[in-house]
Structure formats: structure tokens, C-alpha cells
Amino acid sequence: MVRQAWETHRLEELEPGVLRVTLPLPTGPRHVHCYLLRGEDGWLLVDTGLGLQETPWEEILAGLDGEVTQIFITHMHPDHVGGAEAAAAATGAPVVQGRLDYAQCERVWGSGDWPERIADWFTRNGVPREVSDELIESGHVFADFVRFAWNPALVEPGDIVAGWHVLGTPGHADGHLSLNRGDVLIAGDTLLTPITPAIGLYPESRPDPLGDYIETLAALAEVAPRVSYGGHGRAVTSPASRCREILAHHEERLERTAAALGREPRTGYEVSHDLFGRELAPIQRRFAVAEALSHLERLVVLGRAGRRSGDRGVAYTAPSSGGRAPL
Ligand SMILES: [Zn+2]
């Protein structure tokens, strides 16, 4: 795909009643997909891009044969929730967000000290001070891109929004929600191709996000939709087999994580070098450490690793050396 094509938004009809709006991102996969779904009394906009970019919502929505009557947020990451305030202002439509997801959204983006809180937590997981200082800075830059909508209508898994069933699909984010109608899944960042969703452990979050995600993938393989449309990359045309591929990918990464452990306690930061290499920019190191920790915590749950937590921080060992003594 030509980079040029992502420079401005694109609106495509994927199938009757399902449109895709692609917006540019300054980093990472360089684009994010939002969706417009025909609902009972208008269009449901799913996800909103970043908040500081001049997303031309009026221009995008002028091509529709009806109004946007609701805005649904799959999860609280900047490229999905960041533009919610602007989209709500452009459409006049209410924002709908998961109860747990909104609670975390407020805690992370609605408080000024999150970058410091998360940097302290990374330090406890072995990240050197100078690297976590850079994390604080990049965290503040991210926060500038997030303009979420305060006090949205709150929904839970099992609810129905504009004729679409709300599925709880935790893992990539604790409160991640997807939408299902008939044989179509709108998956947010739960099911992607060709990239695999990042599954990281973060402070003040659920303790075993990889365990959550493995359950989510097993459940989605059972739902077995015909097609799944995600937040980045291509449509997934055989979702059940993509679920199995991603499960195998994490199995393999769990093996590599277990192989990185021995008798000497090692931090998540150290293990991230085994898994993702030494040469990473601070923002990528942040994801690498969070991802290493989600795999380490999964191994602890499985009895395949020990965790030592003390004044000097958190570190992991192979299980045979025992996991309870303070550092
Ligand atoms: Zn995400």
C-alpha cells in the first residue's frame, strides 16, 4: 500500500451498511480505521482517530445518506478515543463507551499525573531512570492527542447498540468491546492482520491481560464470523483461523519468555531485550516491556515462573528457584 494513500482520510464501502473511514496517524501503523455502520435510525460511528488532527468530519459525513446518531468507542487508546470530543461536536451525536473502559480512560487521560505514575511503575520493573524519564515526556505528548468525551452513555458486554451486539473482548485493553451483527465483527484492535495486537501489562489494570486475550480469541473462534474489520491493516477474511494463528504466536512467545528465565531474578525490562532486541526507541521500549510483562505474568499464573516483589522492584525467575523471597 502506498504511504501517500494514507495522507488524508478515505471513505470506502466494504459491504452494504458498512463503511470504513481511514485516518492518518503520525506514528506506529500510520493509519487507523473507523467504521460507519447503518443502524436502526441512522449511522453508528465506531472509533474516532486522534484528537489534535484536523479530522474533517463534516466533509466525511457529507457523503452519508443520513445522520450519525451514535458514536461507539471500542477502547480508550489514543487513536480510538482521542477524537471523540471532535466527532461528537461535528455530529451532535452521543458517545457510547464501555463502563470499565471509560473508568480507565478517565484515570489515564483525565488526570495530569498518569505519565509520572506509569514511569514509576516502569522503574519498578527495571526500566532505567533515564529511559523512564523519556517515557514521561512521550506520555505527555500522547496525552495532548486525546480529547475524549466526558460522561458518555455507558454500556456493558451483552448490551445492544443500534442493532449491534456488544461483545466483551478484553486483552489489548481491559475494557475492550467489539460489535457483532449477523456474520460481521467490528473488532477494534482485538483481531488484526498482518500485525498482531499488542498485549501489555499496565499499572492499575487487570492482572493477567494475556490470559484475558487468550480467552477472547477462543471465544471469537467459536463465534466464527465471516469477516472481521479491525482498527488497523486489512479485513480478516477467516477470523477463526486468524484467532488460532495469534494464539500460536503467543504460545511461541511464552516459550521464549520462559527460556529467558533462570535462577537469577530478571526484570521485565531485561526480559524485553531477549524478546525484542536491544535497539528500540523509548516509545517502542515501553510497549516491549509491557508485552514482556504480560507474558511473564501469564507464566506466573501457569506456575512456570516465580515473581519476586520487594523494595527494589519486581523481578522474575524460573519456578524451581522459588518465587516468594523479597529481593
Ligand atoms: Zn489499541
Tab-separated table of C-alpha atoms and ligand atoms in Angstrom:
chain	number	residue	atom	x	y	z
A	1	MET	CA	0.000	0.000	0.000
A	2	VAL	CA	1.351	3.412	-0.947
A	3	ARG	CA	2.074	5.700	2.007
A	4	GLN	CA	0.571	8.594	0.059
A	5	ALA	CA	-2.838	6.987	0.187
A	6	TRP	CA	-2.998	7.456	3.969
A	7	GLU	CA	-2.145	11.147	3.983
A	8	THR	CA	-5.786	12.175	4.018
A	9	HIS	CA	-8.927	10.367	5.091
A	10	ARG	CA	-10.531	7.798	2.848
A	11	LEU	CA	-14.116	6.549	2.912
A	12	GLU	CA	-14.858	3.127	1.411
A	13	GLU	CA	-17.952	0.938	1.297
A	14	LEU	CA	-16.934	-2.567	2.432
A	15	GLU	CA	-20.386	-4.065	2.121
A	16	PRO	CA	-23.936	-2.717	2.310
A	17	GLY	CA	-24.307	-0.764	5.545
A	18	VAL	CA	-20.609	-0.997	6.492
A	19	LEU	CA	-18.311	1.904	5.542
A	20	ARG	CA	-14.683	2.357	6.533
A	21	VAL	CA	-13.056	5.733	7.222
A	22	THR	CA	-9.264	5.610	7.300
A	23	LEU	CA	-7.447	8.415	9.111
A	24	PRO	CA	-3.691	9.091	9.188
A	25	LEU	CA	-1.562	8.578	12.335
A	26	PRO	CA	1.814	10.232	12.904
A	27	THR	CA	3.384	7.034	14.337
A	28	GLY	CA	3.010	3.250	14.536
A	29	PRO	CA	0.880	1.688	11.826
A	30	ARG	CA	0.431	5.205	10.321
A	31	HIS	CA	-3.318	4.835	9.967
A	32	VAL	CA	-6.395	3.891	11.953
A	33	HIS	CA	-9.722	2.651	10.630
A	34	CYS	CA	-13.031	3.970	11.928
A	35	TYR	CA	-16.322	2.484	10.761
A	36	LEU	CA	-19.779	3.745	9.895
A	37	LEU	CA	-22.463	1.131	10.457
A	38	ARG	CA	-26.039	1.548	9.322
A	39	GLY	CA	-28.174	1.342	12.436
A	40	GLU	CA	-31.895	1.423	13.039
A	41	ASP	CA	-32.305	5.189	12.824
A	42	GLY	CA	-29.047	6.480	11.364
A	43	TRP	CA	-25.347	5.735	11.235
A	44	LEU	CA	-23.250	4.460	14.112
A	45	LEU	CA	-19.678	5.804	14.014
A	46	VAL	CA	-17.184	3.378	15.579
A	47	ASP	CA	-13.946	4.984	16.862
A	48	THR	CA	-12.642	8.449	16.178
A	49	GLY	CA	-8.880	8.691	15.484
A	50	LEU	CA	-6.634	11.123	17.318
A	51	GLY	CA	-7.798	14.365	18.862
A	52	LEU	CA	-5.412	17.004	17.608
A	53	GLN	CA	-5.519	16.239	13.935
A	54	GLU	CA	-7.865	18.260	11.859
A	55	THR	CA	-10.179	15.387	11.045
A	56	PRO	CA	-12.658	16.856	8.526
A	57	TRP	CA	-15.720	15.148	9.998
A	58	GLU	CA	-18.183	17.482	8.225
A	59	GLU	CA	-16.624	16.621	4.863
A	60	ILE	CA	-16.507	12.879	5.626
A	61	LEU	CA	-20.075	12.772	6.848
A	62	ALA	CA	-21.446	14.883	3.998
A	63	GLY	CA	-21.217	11.764	1.825
A	64	LEU	CA	-23.658	9.810	4.027
A	65	ASP	CA	-27.327	9.313	3.240
A	66	GLY	CA	-28.315	10.021	6.838
A	67	GLU	CA	-27.163	11.353	10.173
A	68	VAL	CA	-24.665	9.879	12.582
A	69	THR	CA	-26.888	9.159	15.569
A	70	GLN	CA	-24.377	7.497	17.932
A	71	ILE	CA	-20.604	7.230	18.372
A	72	PHE	CA	-19.208	3.989	19.799
A	73	ILE	CA	-15.713	3.649	21.289
A	74	THR	CA	-14.079	0.204	21.183
A	75	HIS	CA	-11.335	1.133	23.671
A	76	MET	CA	-9.528	4.015	25.345
A	77	HIS	CA	-6.281	4.084	23.354
A	78	PRO	CA	-5.415	7.494	21.843
A	79	ASP	CA	-6.053	6.549	18.203
A	80	HIS	CA	-9.560	5.281	19.002
A	81	VAL	CA	-10.924	7.591	21.715
A	82	GLY	CA	-8.774	10.687	21.086
A	83	GLY	CA	-11.089	12.267	18.532
A	84	ALA	CA	-14.349	11.521	20.399
A	85	GLU	CA	-14.949	15.093	21.523
A	86	ALA	CA	-14.447	16.463	17.974
A	87	ALA	CA	-16.628	13.766	16.391
A	88	ALA	CA	-19.387	14.423	18.939
A	89	ALA	CA	-19.194	18.165	18.250
A	90	ALA	CA	-19.340	17.627	14.471
A	91	THR	CA	-22.306	15.238	14.598
A	92	GLY	CA	-24.217	16.236	17.710
A	93	ALA	CA	-24.387	12.507	18.446
A	94	PRO	CA	-23.944	10.998	21.913
A	95	VAL	CA	-20.835	8.926	22.664
A	96	VAL	CA	-21.251	5.350	23.910
A	97	GLN	CA	-18.345	3.677	25.757
A	98	GLY	CA	-17.847	0.590	27.913
A	99	ARG	CA	-18.202	1.138	31.668
A	100	LEU	CA	-14.799	-0.345	32.563
A	101	ASP	CA	-13.134	1.235	29.529
A	102	TYR	CA	-14.420	4.684	30.434
A	103	ALA	CA	-13.266	4.308	34.056
A	104	GLN	CA	-9.734	3.566	32.791
A	105	CYS	CA	-9.977	6.321	30.170
A	106	GLU	CA	-10.694	8.890	32.891
A	107	ARG	CA	-7.946	7.535	35.145
A	108	VAL	CA	-5.323	7.649	32.384
A	109	TRP	CA	-6.249	10.644	30.215
A	110	GLY	CA	-8.343	12.626	32.681
A	111	SER	CA	-5.557	13.037	35.255
A	112	GLY	CA	-2.378	15.070	34.813
A	113	ASP	CA	-0.089	12.697	36.719
A	114	TRP	CA	-0.536	9.499	34.690
A	115	PRO	CA	2.820	9.849	32.853
A	116	GLU	CA	4.608	10.047	36.241
A	117	ARG	CA	2.569	7.151	37.682
A	118	ILE	CA	3.334	4.900	34.746
A	119	ALA	CA	7.011	5.940	34.700
A	120	ASP	CA	7.349	4.981	38.414
A	121	TRP	CA	5.801	1.642	37.628
A	122	PHE	CA	8.191	1.065	34.713
A	123	THR	CA	11.078	1.931	37.036
A	124	ARG	CA	9.891	-0.759	39.463
A	125	ASN	CA	10.004	-3.168	36.526
A	126	GLY	CA	13.657	-2.437	35.863
A	127	VAL	CA	13.488	0.390	33.337
A	128	PRO	CA	16.499	2.704	33.938
A	129	ARG	CA	15.649	6.197	35.174
A	130	GLU	CA	16.851	7.964	32.029
A	131	VAL	CA	14.663	5.750	29.844
A	132	SER	CA	11.604	6.203	32.066
A	133	ASP	CA	12.193	9.974	32.021
A	134	GLU	CA	11.864	9.800	28.242
A	135	LEU	CA	8.705	7.772	28.743
A	136	ILE	CA	7.251	10.602	30.835
A	137	GLU	CA	7.924	13.048	28.033
A	138	SER	CA	6.446	10.890	25.298
A	139	GLY	CA	3.478	10.209	27.610
A	140	HIS	CA	2.739	13.927	27.868
A	141	VAL	CA	2.923	14.248	24.072
A	142	PHE	CA	0.389	11.409	23.712
A	143	ALA	CA	-1.959	12.977	26.223
A	144	ASP	CA	-2.156	16.073	24.009
A	145	PHE	CA	-3.729	13.956	21.273
A	146	VAL	CA	-6.507	12.653	23.490
A	147	ARG	CA	-9.726	14.635	23.612
A	148	PHE	CA	-12.179	12.040	24.849
A	149	ALA	CA	-15.856	12.791	25.525
A	150	TRP	CA	-16.698	13.188	29.224
A	151	ASN	CA	-19.714	11.369	30.668
A	152	PRO	CA	-20.605	9.115	27.742
A	153	ALA	CA	-23.538	6.690	27.805
A	154	LEU	CA	-22.072	3.571	29.448
A	155	VAL	CA	-22.622	0.067	28.076
A	156	GLU	CA	-21.607	-3.457	29.080
A	157	PRO	CA	-20.961	-6.681	27.208
A	158	GLY	CA	-24.342	-8.167	26.273
A	159	ASP	CA	-25.962	-4.801	25.506
A	160	ILE	CA	-27.199	-3.889	22.028
A	161	VAL	CA	-26.190	-0.628	20.327
A	162	ALA	CA	-28.008	0.379	17.128
A	163	GLY	CA	-28.851	-3.262	16.431
A	164	TRP	CA	-25.271	-4.466	17.025
A	165	HIS	CA	-24.410	-6.869	19.857
A	166	VAL	CA	-21.726	-5.623	22.257
A	167	LEU	CA	-19.084	-8.302	22.963
A	168	GLY	CA	-16.550	-8.024	25.788
A	169	THR	CA	-13.165	-8.720	24.158
A	170	PRO	CA	-10.536	-7.913	26.842
A	171	GLY	CA	-6.796	-8.354	26.304
A	172	HIS	CA	-5.476	-5.490	24.155
A	173	ALA	CA	-7.312	-3.223	26.610
A	174	ASP	CA	-9.102	-4.416	29.769
A	175	GLY	CA	-12.463	-2.946	28.782
A	176	HIS	CA	-12.182	-3.519	25.035
A	177	LEU	CA	-15.561	-4.011	23.321
A	178	SER	CA	-16.340	-5.333	19.844
A	179	LEU	CA	-19.586	-5.285	17.838
A	180	ASN	CA	-21.254	-8.229	16.156
A	181	ARG	CA	-24.266	-8.361	13.853
A	182	GLY	CA	-25.035	-11.415	11.767
A	183	ASP	CA	-21.722	-12.730	10.466
A	184	VAL	CA	-19.832	-9.412	10.680
A	185	LEU	CA	-17.483	-8.494	13.530
A	186	ILE	CA	-16.215	-4.958	14.166
A	187	ALA	CA	-13.184	-5.918	16.228
A	188	GLY	CA	-11.363	-2.706	17.185
A	189	ASP	CA	-7.810	-3.815	17.964
A	190	THR	CA	-8.770	-7.324	19.100
A	191	LEU	CA	-8.182	-9.093	15.783
A	192	LEU	CA	-5.776	-7.606	13.235
A	193	THR	CA	-3.805	-8.665	10.196
A	194	PRO	CA	-0.992	-8.559	9.218
A	195	ILE	CA	0.143	-7.123	12.588
A	196	THR	CA	-0.824	-8.786	15.858
A	197	PRO	CA	-2.447	-6.650	18.579
A	198	ALA	CA	-0.156	-5.502	21.396
A	199	ILE	CA	-0.981	-7.253	24.685
A	200	GLY	CA	0.705	-5.372	27.516
A	201	LEU	CA	0.541	-5.280	31.293
A	202	TYR	CA	-0.008	-1.788	32.723
A	203	PRO	CA	-0.436	-0.426	36.261
A	204	GLU	CA	-3.915	-0.275	37.818
A	205	SER	CA	-5.136	-2.799	35.256
A	206	ARG	CA	-6.327	-6.385	35.203
A	207	PRO	CA	-3.565	-8.740	36.416
A	208	ASP	CA	-3.342	-11.204	33.509
A	209	PRO	CA	-4.157	-9.435	30.207
A	210	LEU	CA	-2.646	-12.219	28.094
A	211	GLY	CA	-4.878	-14.752	29.878
A	212	ASP	CA	-7.857	-12.461	29.133
A	213	TYR	CA	-6.807	-12.206	25.498
A	214	ILE	CA	-6.375	-15.971	25.079
A	215	GLU	CA	-9.952	-16.427	26.351
A	216	THR	CA	-11.162	-13.695	23.990
A	217	LEU	CA	-9.546	-15.370	20.975
A	218	ALA	CA	-11.005	-18.751	21.907
A	219	ALA	CA	-14.462	-17.186	22.249
A	220	LEU	CA	-14.186	-15.326	18.919
A	221	ALA	CA	-13.068	-18.520	17.174
A	222	GLU	CA	-16.345	-20.027	18.441
A	223	VAL	CA	-18.391	-17.057	17.181
A	224	ALA	CA	-16.626	-17.658	13.830
A	225	PRO	CA	-17.795	-14.566	11.952
A	226	ARG	CA	-17.478	-14.469	8.146
A	227	VAL	CA	-15.389	-11.329	8.274
A	228	SER	CA	-13.797	-9.118	10.919
A	229	TYR	CA	-12.999	-5.439	10.416
A	230	GLY	CA	-10.317	-4.073	12.747
A	231	GLY	CA	-8.666	-0.804	13.669
A	232	HIS	CA	-5.533	-1.281	11.559
A	233	GLY	CA	-4.444	-3.228	8.487
A	234	ARG	CA	-6.609	-5.446	6.332
A	235	ALA	CA	-10.007	-7.024	6.866
A	236	VAL	CA	-9.712	-10.509	8.359
A	237	THR	CA	-11.468	-12.848	5.952
A	238	SER	CA	-11.191	-16.020	8.036
A	239	PRO	CA	-11.425	-14.770	11.617
A	240	ALA	CA	-11.473	-18.186	13.323
A	241	SER	CA	-8.194	-19.224	11.718
A	242	ARG	CA	-6.661	-15.800	12.425
A	243	CYS	CA	-7.586	-16.330	16.116
A	244	ARG	CA	-5.725	-19.645	16.060
A	245	GLU	CA	-2.691	-18.069	14.354
A	246	ILE	CA	-2.461	-15.358	17.010
A	247	LEU	CA	-2.887	-17.937	19.790
A	248	ALA	CA	0.074	-19.862	18.319
A	249	HIS	CA	2.106	-16.632	18.126
A	250	HIS	CA	1.628	-16.041	21.877
A	251	GLU	CA	2.356	-19.701	22.688
A	252	GLU	CA	5.685	-19.304	20.938
A	253	ARG	CA	6.415	-16.001	22.690
A	254	LEU	CA	5.548	-17.615	26.049
A	255	GLU	CA	8.142	-20.308	25.324
A	256	ARG	CA	10.768	-17.672	24.512
A	257	THR	CA	9.853	-15.775	27.686
A	258	ALA	CA	10.179	-18.916	29.811
A	259	ALA	CA	13.538	-19.627	28.170
A	260	ALA	CA	14.766	-16.158	29.234
A	261	LEU	CA	14.316	-17.045	32.946
A	262	GLY	CA	16.741	-18.800	35.247
A	263	ARG	CA	17.751	-18.790	38.930
A	264	GLU	CA	18.864	-15.144	38.894
A	265	PRO	CA	15.884	-12.759	39.130
A	266	ARG	CA	15.358	-10.769	35.911
A	267	THR	CA	13.169	-7.719	35.423
A	268	GLY	CA	10.566	-7.193	32.712
A	269	TYR	CA	12.929	-4.642	31.201
A	270	GLU	CA	15.737	-7.202	30.940
A	271	VAL	CA	13.474	-9.876	29.510
A	272	SER	CA	12.176	-7.385	26.917
A	273	HIS	CA	15.699	-7.308	25.444
A	274	ASP	CA	15.615	-11.064	24.900
A	275	LEU	CA	12.221	-10.844	23.217
A	276	PHE	CA	12.505	-7.638	21.190
A	277	GLY	CA	16.237	-6.843	20.909
A	278	ARG	CA	18.380	-4.045	22.362
A	279	GLU	CA	17.863	-1.297	19.802
A	280	LEU	CA	14.479	0.254	20.478
A	281	ALA	CA	13.357	3.871	20.756
A	282	PRO	CA	11.882	4.699	24.202
A	283	ILE	CA	8.289	4.619	22.937
A	284	GLN	CA	8.847	1.154	21.460
A	285	ARG	CA	10.645	0.015	24.622
A	286	ARG	CA	7.540	0.985	26.566
A	287	PHE	CA	5.433	-1.440	24.504
A	288	ALA	CA	8.188	-4.080	24.627
A	289	VAL	CA	8.397	-4.001	28.452
A	290	ALA	CA	4.591	-4.053	28.818
A	291	GLU	CA	4.405	-7.003	26.411
A	292	ALA	CA	7.227	-8.874	28.183
A	293	LEU	CA	5.395	-8.341	31.495
A	294	SER	CA	2.079	-9.678	30.160
A	295	HIS	CA	3.896	-12.866	29.126
A	296	LEU	CA	5.796	-13.089	32.436
A	297	GLU	CA	2.583	-12.691	34.431
A	298	ARG	CA	0.903	-15.370	32.290
A	299	LEU	CA	3.814	-17.694	33.129
A	300	VAL	CA	3.359	-16.900	36.849
A	301	VAL	CA	-0.335	-17.852	36.607
A	302	LEU	CA	0.656	-21.082	34.827
A	303	GLY	CA	3.215	-21.893	37.553
A	304	ARG	CA	6.025	-21.581	35.011
A	305	ALA	CA	7.677	-18.507	36.571
A	306	GLY	CA	8.145	-17.012	40.015
A	307	ARG	CA	7.686	-13.327	40.792
A	308	ARG	CA	9.739	-11.537	43.461
A	309	SER	CA	8.403	-8.213	44.589
A	310	GLY	CA	10.245	-6.037	47.064
A	311	ASP	CA	11.549	-2.566	47.865
A	312	ARG	CA	13.804	-2.601	44.846
A	313	GLY	CA	11.111	-3.643	42.429
A	314	VAL	CA	9.691	-6.665	40.672
A	315	ALA	CA	11.683	-9.482	39.065
A	316	TYR	CA	11.043	-12.975	37.760
A	317	THR	CA	12.769	-16.335	37.994
A	318	ALA	CA	12.337	-19.824	36.648
A	319	PRO	CA	9.954	-21.642	39.027
A	320	SER	CA	12.471	-24.068	40.539
A	321	SER	CA	14.249	-21.304	42.499
A	322	GLY	CA	11.033	-20.373	44.358
A	323	GLY	CA	9.172	-17.160	43.863
A	324	ARG	CA	8.358	-15.620	47.211
A	325	ALA	CA	11.548	-14.224	48.786
A	326	PRO	CA	11.957	-10.425	48.691
A	327	LEU	CA	14.757	-9.057	46.542
B	1	ZN	ZN	-5.388	-0.034	20.848
